[in-house]
Short mmCIF file of C-alpha atoms in Angstrom, two decimals:
data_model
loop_
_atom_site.label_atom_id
_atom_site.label_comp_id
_atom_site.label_asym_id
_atom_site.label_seq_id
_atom_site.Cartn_x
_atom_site.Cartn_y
_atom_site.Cartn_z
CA UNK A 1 -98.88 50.69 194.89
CA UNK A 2 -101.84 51.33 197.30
CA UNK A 3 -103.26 54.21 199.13
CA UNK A 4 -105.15 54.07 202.26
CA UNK A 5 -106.24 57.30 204.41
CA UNK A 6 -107.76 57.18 207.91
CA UNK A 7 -108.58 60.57 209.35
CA UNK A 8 -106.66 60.41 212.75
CA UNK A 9 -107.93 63.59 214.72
CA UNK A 10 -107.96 66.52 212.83
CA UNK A 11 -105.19 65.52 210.17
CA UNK A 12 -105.56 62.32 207.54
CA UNK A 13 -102.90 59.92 207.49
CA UNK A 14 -102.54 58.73 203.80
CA UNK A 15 -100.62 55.40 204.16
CA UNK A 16 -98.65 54.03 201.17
CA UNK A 17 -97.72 50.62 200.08
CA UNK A 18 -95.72 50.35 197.57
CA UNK A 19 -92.62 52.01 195.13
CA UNK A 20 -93.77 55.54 194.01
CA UNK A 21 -92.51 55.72 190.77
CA UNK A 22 -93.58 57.26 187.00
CA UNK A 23 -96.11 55.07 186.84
CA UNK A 24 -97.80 55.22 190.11
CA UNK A 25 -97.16 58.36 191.37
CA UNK A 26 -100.46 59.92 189.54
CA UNK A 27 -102.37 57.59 191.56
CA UNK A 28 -100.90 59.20 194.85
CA UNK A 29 -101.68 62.95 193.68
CA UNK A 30 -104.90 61.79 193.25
CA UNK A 31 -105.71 60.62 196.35
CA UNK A 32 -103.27 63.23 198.15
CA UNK A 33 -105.69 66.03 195.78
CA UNK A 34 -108.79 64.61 196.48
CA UNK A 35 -108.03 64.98 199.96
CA UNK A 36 -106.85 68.96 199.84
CA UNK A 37 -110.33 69.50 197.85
CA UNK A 38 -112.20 67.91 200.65
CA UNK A 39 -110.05 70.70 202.89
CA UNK A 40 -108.25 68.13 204.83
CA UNK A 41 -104.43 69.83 204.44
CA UNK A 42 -103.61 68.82 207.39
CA UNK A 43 -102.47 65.39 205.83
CA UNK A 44 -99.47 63.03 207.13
CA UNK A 45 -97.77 60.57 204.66
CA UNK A 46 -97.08 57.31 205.50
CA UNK A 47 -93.84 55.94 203.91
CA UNK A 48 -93.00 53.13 206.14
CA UNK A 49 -94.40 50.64 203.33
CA UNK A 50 -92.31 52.16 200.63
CA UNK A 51 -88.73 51.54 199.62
CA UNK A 52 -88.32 53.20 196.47
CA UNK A 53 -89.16 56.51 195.54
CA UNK A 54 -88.21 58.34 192.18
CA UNK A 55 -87.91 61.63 190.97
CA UNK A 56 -91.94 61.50 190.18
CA UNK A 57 -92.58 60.63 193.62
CA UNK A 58 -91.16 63.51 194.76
CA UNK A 59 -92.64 66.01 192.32
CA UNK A 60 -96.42 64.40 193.83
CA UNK A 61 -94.95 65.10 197.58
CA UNK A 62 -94.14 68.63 196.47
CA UNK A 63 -96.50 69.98 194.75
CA UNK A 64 -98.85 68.66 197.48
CA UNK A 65 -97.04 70.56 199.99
CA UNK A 66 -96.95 73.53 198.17
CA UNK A 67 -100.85 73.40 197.93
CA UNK A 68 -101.62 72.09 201.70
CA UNK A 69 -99.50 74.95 202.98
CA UNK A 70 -100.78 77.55 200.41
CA UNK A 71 -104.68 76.71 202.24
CA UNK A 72 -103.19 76.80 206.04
CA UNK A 73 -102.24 73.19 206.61
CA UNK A 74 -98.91 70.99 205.84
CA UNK A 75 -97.90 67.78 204.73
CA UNK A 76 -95.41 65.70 207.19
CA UNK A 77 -93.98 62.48 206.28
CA UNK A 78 -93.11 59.63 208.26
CA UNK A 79 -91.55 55.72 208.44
CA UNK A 80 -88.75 56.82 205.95
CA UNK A 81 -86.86 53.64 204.63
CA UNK A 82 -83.14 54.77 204.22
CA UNK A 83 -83.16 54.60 200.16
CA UNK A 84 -86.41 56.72 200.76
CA UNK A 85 -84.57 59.14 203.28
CA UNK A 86 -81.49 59.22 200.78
CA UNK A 87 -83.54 60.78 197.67
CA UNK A 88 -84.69 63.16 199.78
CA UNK A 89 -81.85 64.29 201.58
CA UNK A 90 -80.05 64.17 197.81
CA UNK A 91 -83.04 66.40 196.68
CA UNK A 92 -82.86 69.03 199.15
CA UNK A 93 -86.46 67.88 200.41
CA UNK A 94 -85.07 67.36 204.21
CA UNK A 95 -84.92 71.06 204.43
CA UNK A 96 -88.59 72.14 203.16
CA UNK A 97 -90.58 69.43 204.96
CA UNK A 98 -90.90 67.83 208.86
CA UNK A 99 -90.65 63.55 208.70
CA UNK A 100 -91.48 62.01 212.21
CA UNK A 101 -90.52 58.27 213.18
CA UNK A 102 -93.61 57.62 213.97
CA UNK A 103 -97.18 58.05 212.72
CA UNK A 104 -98.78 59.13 215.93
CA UNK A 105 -95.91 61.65 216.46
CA UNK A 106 -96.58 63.36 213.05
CA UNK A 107 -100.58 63.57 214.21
CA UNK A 108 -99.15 65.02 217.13
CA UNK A 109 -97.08 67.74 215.27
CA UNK A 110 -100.06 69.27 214.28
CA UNK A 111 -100.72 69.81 217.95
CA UNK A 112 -104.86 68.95 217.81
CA UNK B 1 -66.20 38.73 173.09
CA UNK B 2 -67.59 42.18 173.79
CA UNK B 3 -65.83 44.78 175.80
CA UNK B 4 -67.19 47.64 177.74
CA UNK B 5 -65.49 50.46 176.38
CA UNK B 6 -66.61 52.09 179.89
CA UNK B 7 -65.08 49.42 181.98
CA UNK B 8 -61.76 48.79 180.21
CA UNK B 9 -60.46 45.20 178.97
CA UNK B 10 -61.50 43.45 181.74
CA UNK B 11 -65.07 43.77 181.33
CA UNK B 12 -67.52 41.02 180.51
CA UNK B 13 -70.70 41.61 178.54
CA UNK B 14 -73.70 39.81 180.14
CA UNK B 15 -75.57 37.50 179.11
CA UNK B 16 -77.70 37.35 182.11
CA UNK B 17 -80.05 39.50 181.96
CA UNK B 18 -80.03 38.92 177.98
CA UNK B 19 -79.73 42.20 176.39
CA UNK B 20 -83.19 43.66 175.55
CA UNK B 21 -85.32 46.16 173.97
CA UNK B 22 -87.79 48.21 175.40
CA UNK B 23 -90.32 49.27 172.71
CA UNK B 24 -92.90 52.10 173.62
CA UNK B 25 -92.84 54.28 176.41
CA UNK B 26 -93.50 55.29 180.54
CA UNK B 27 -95.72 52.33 180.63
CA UNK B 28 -92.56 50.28 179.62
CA UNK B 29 -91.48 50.47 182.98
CA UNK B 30 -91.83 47.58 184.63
CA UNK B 31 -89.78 46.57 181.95
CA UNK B 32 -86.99 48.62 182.64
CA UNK B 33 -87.35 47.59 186.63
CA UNK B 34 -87.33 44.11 185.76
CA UNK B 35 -84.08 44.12 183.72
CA UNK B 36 -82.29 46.19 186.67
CA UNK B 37 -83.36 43.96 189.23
CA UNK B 38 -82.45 40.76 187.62
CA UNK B 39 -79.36 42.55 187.14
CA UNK B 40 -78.71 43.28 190.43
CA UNK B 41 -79.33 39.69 191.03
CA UNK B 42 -77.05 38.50 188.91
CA UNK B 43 -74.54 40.61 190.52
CA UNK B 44 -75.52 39.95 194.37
CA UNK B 45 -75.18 43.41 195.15
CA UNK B 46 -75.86 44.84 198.39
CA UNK B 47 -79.61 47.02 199.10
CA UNK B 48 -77.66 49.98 198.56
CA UNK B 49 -76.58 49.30 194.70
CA UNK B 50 -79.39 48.28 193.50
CA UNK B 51 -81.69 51.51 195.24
CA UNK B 52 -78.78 53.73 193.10
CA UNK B 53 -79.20 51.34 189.76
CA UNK B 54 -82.96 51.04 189.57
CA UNK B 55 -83.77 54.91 190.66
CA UNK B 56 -80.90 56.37 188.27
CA UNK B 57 -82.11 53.77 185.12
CA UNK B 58 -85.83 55.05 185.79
CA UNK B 59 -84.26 58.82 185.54
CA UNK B 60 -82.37 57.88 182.45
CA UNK B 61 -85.40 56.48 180.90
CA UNK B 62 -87.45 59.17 181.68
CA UNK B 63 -85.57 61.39 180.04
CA UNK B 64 -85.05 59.66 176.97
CA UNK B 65 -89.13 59.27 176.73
CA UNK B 66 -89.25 62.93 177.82
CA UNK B 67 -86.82 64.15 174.78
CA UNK B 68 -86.70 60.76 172.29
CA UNK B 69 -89.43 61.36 169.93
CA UNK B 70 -88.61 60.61 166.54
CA UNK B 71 -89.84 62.30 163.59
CA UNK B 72 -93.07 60.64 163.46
CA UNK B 73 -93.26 61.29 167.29
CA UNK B 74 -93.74 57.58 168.19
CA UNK B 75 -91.23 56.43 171.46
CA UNK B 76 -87.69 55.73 170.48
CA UNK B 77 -87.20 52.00 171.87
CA UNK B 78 -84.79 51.93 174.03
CA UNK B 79 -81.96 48.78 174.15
CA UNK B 80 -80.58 47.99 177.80
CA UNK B 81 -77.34 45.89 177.74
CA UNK B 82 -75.03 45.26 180.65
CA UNK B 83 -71.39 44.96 181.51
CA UNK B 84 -69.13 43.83 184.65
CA UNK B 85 -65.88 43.75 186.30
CA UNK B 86 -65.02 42.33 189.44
CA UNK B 87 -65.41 45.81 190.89
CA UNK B 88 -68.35 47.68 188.85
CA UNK B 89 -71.25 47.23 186.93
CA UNK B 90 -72.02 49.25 183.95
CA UNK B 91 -75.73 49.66 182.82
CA UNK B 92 -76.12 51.13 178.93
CA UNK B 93 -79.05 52.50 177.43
CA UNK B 94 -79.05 53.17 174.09
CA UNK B 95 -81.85 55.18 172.03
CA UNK B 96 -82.66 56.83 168.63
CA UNK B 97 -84.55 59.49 169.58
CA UNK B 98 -82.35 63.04 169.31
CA UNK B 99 -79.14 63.25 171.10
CA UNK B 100 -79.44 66.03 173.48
CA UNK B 101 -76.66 67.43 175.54
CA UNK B 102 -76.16 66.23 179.55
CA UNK B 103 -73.99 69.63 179.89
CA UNK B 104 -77.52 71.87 179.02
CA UNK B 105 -78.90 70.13 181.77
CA UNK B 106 -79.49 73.13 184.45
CA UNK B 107 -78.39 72.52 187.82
CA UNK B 108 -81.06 71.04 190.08
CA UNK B 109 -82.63 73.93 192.68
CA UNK B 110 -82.18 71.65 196.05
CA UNK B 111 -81.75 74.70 198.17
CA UNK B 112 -84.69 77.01 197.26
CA UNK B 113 -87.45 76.93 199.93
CA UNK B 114 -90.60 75.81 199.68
CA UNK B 115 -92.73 78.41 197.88
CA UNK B 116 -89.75 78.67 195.59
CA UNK B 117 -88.64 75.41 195.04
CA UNK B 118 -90.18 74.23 191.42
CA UNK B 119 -91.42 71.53 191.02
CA UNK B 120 -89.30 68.68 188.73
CA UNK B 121 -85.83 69.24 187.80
CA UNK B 122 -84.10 66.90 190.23
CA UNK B 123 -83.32 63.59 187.80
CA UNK B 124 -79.86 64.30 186.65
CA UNK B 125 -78.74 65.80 189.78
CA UNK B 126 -79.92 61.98 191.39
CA UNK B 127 -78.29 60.54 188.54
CA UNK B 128 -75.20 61.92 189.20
CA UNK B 129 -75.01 61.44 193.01
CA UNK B 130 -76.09 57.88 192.92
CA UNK B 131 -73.88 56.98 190.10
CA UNK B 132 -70.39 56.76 189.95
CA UNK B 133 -69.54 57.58 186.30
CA UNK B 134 -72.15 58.42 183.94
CA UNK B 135 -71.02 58.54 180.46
CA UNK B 136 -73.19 59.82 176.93
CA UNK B 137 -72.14 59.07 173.98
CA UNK B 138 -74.75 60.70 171.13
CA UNK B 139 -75.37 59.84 167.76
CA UNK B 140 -73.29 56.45 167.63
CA UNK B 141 -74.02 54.28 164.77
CA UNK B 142 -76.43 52.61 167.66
CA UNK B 143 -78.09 55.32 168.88
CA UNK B 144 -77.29 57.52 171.60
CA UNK B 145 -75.56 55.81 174.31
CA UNK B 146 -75.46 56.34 178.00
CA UNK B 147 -73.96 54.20 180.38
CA UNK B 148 -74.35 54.21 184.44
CA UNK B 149 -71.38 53.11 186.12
CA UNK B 150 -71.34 51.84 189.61
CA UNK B 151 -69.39 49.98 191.86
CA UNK B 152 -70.41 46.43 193.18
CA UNK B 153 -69.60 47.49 196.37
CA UNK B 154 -71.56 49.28 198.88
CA UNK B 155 -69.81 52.45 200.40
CA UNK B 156 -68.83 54.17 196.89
CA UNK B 157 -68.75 57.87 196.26
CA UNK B 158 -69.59 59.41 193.05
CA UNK B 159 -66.73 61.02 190.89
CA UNK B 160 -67.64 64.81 189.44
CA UNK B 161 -69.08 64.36 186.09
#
């Protein structure tokens, strides 16, 4: 799994390649934490290059919410695969957090 | 030849993927990805069966690394075997690490919001709505033995467990 981020305007877009699973979802905290330290919450995930996503994956995407919205920002998601879309619709995580179709529409959410 | 007691007499145990052992733990993964999706070759199923297979077998595992330590608190390994009907595949994992109880599971918070909502707690509740039948059988002479049930078919909906 890889991790690229671009700052796009104001917000980063962190895009992911990859599954996000036990094993390589420590990498994406990392890069998702680094990025909150730097004060860049306002942070969009890019999932179109992922189609798998496990329980551990979804613990990273949380608690990075929780902390991007706890300093003023949010975390958005977008290009959700259906088996992607699926966990998080079976997880309750469609009701918590905004996913876009498209990249440049999430940027645009944050209305800079 | 072997029968699933899961699937009923009609069941075929598979030789391909060869049964196998998983020694060790999270970083065993691939491992456990591997066997599923030459599994799910084997079987031609669609996208949809193999997403449910691979995510609830990395859940099961998890949980068995989570609560399998034995007494000198090195991993349980952790033997993956498979079964098939016509109609469903059953995937077993079997362990020696302490039995622990499915039913003492809490139910998963999917509803909280977001300050709320903890984080973890979610890999039964995906187990058991991506799964058709999950079954647990502890302390067999084997070990403790769960199988994940699922239909070949795309389209199939979970029964309550």
């Amino acid at each position: 799994m890889t991790v690229s981020v671009q700052q796009m305007n104001s917000a980063i877009v962190a895009t992911v390649q990859g599954s996000i699973d036990s094993l390589t979802a420590p990498d994406l905290s990392q890069v998702l934490d680094d990025q909150i330290e730097e004060g860049r919450v306002q942070m969009v995930v890019n999932l179109q290059g992922v189609a798998y996503i496990s329980s551990a994956g979804l613990r990273t995407i949380l608690r990075s919410l929780k902390r991007a919205r706890r300093e003023g920002g949010d975390l958005r998601l977008t290009g959700l695969q259906p088996g992607v879309r699926q966990v998080l619709e079976l997880s309750g995580f469609t009701s918590i957090l905004q996913s876009y179709e498209t990249t440049s529409d999430a940027i645009d959410s944050f209305g800079l | 030849m072997k029968r699933s007691p899961e699937l009923g007499s009609d069941s075929t145990a598979l030789s391909h993927p060869a049964p196998m052992i998983i020694e060790g733990g999270m970083d065993q993964l691939a491992s456990l990805h591997s066997f599923v999706e030459a599994l799910c070759n084997e079987m031609q199923v669609p996208d949809e069966v193999r997403f449910a297979l691979k995510l609830a077998a990395e859940e099961a595992f998890t949980n068995i690394m989570t609560h399998g330590y034995d007494a000198e608190s090195t991993h349980t390994p952790v033997d993956l075997s498979a079964h098939a009907t016509d109609e469903e595949i059953a995937l077993v994992l079997t362990d020696r690490g302490e039995a622990f109880d499915p039913r003492s599971v809490p139910p998963a918070d999917v509803h909280s919001g977001w300050e709320e909502r903890p984080i973890g707690g979610v890999g039964w509740h995906l187990i058991r709505r991506l799964i058709d039948r999950v079954l647990y059988e502890p302390d067999t002479p084997a070990g403790n033995r769960l199988t994940l049930v699922k239909r070949r078919t795309a389209g199939s909906r979970p029964q309550k467990t």
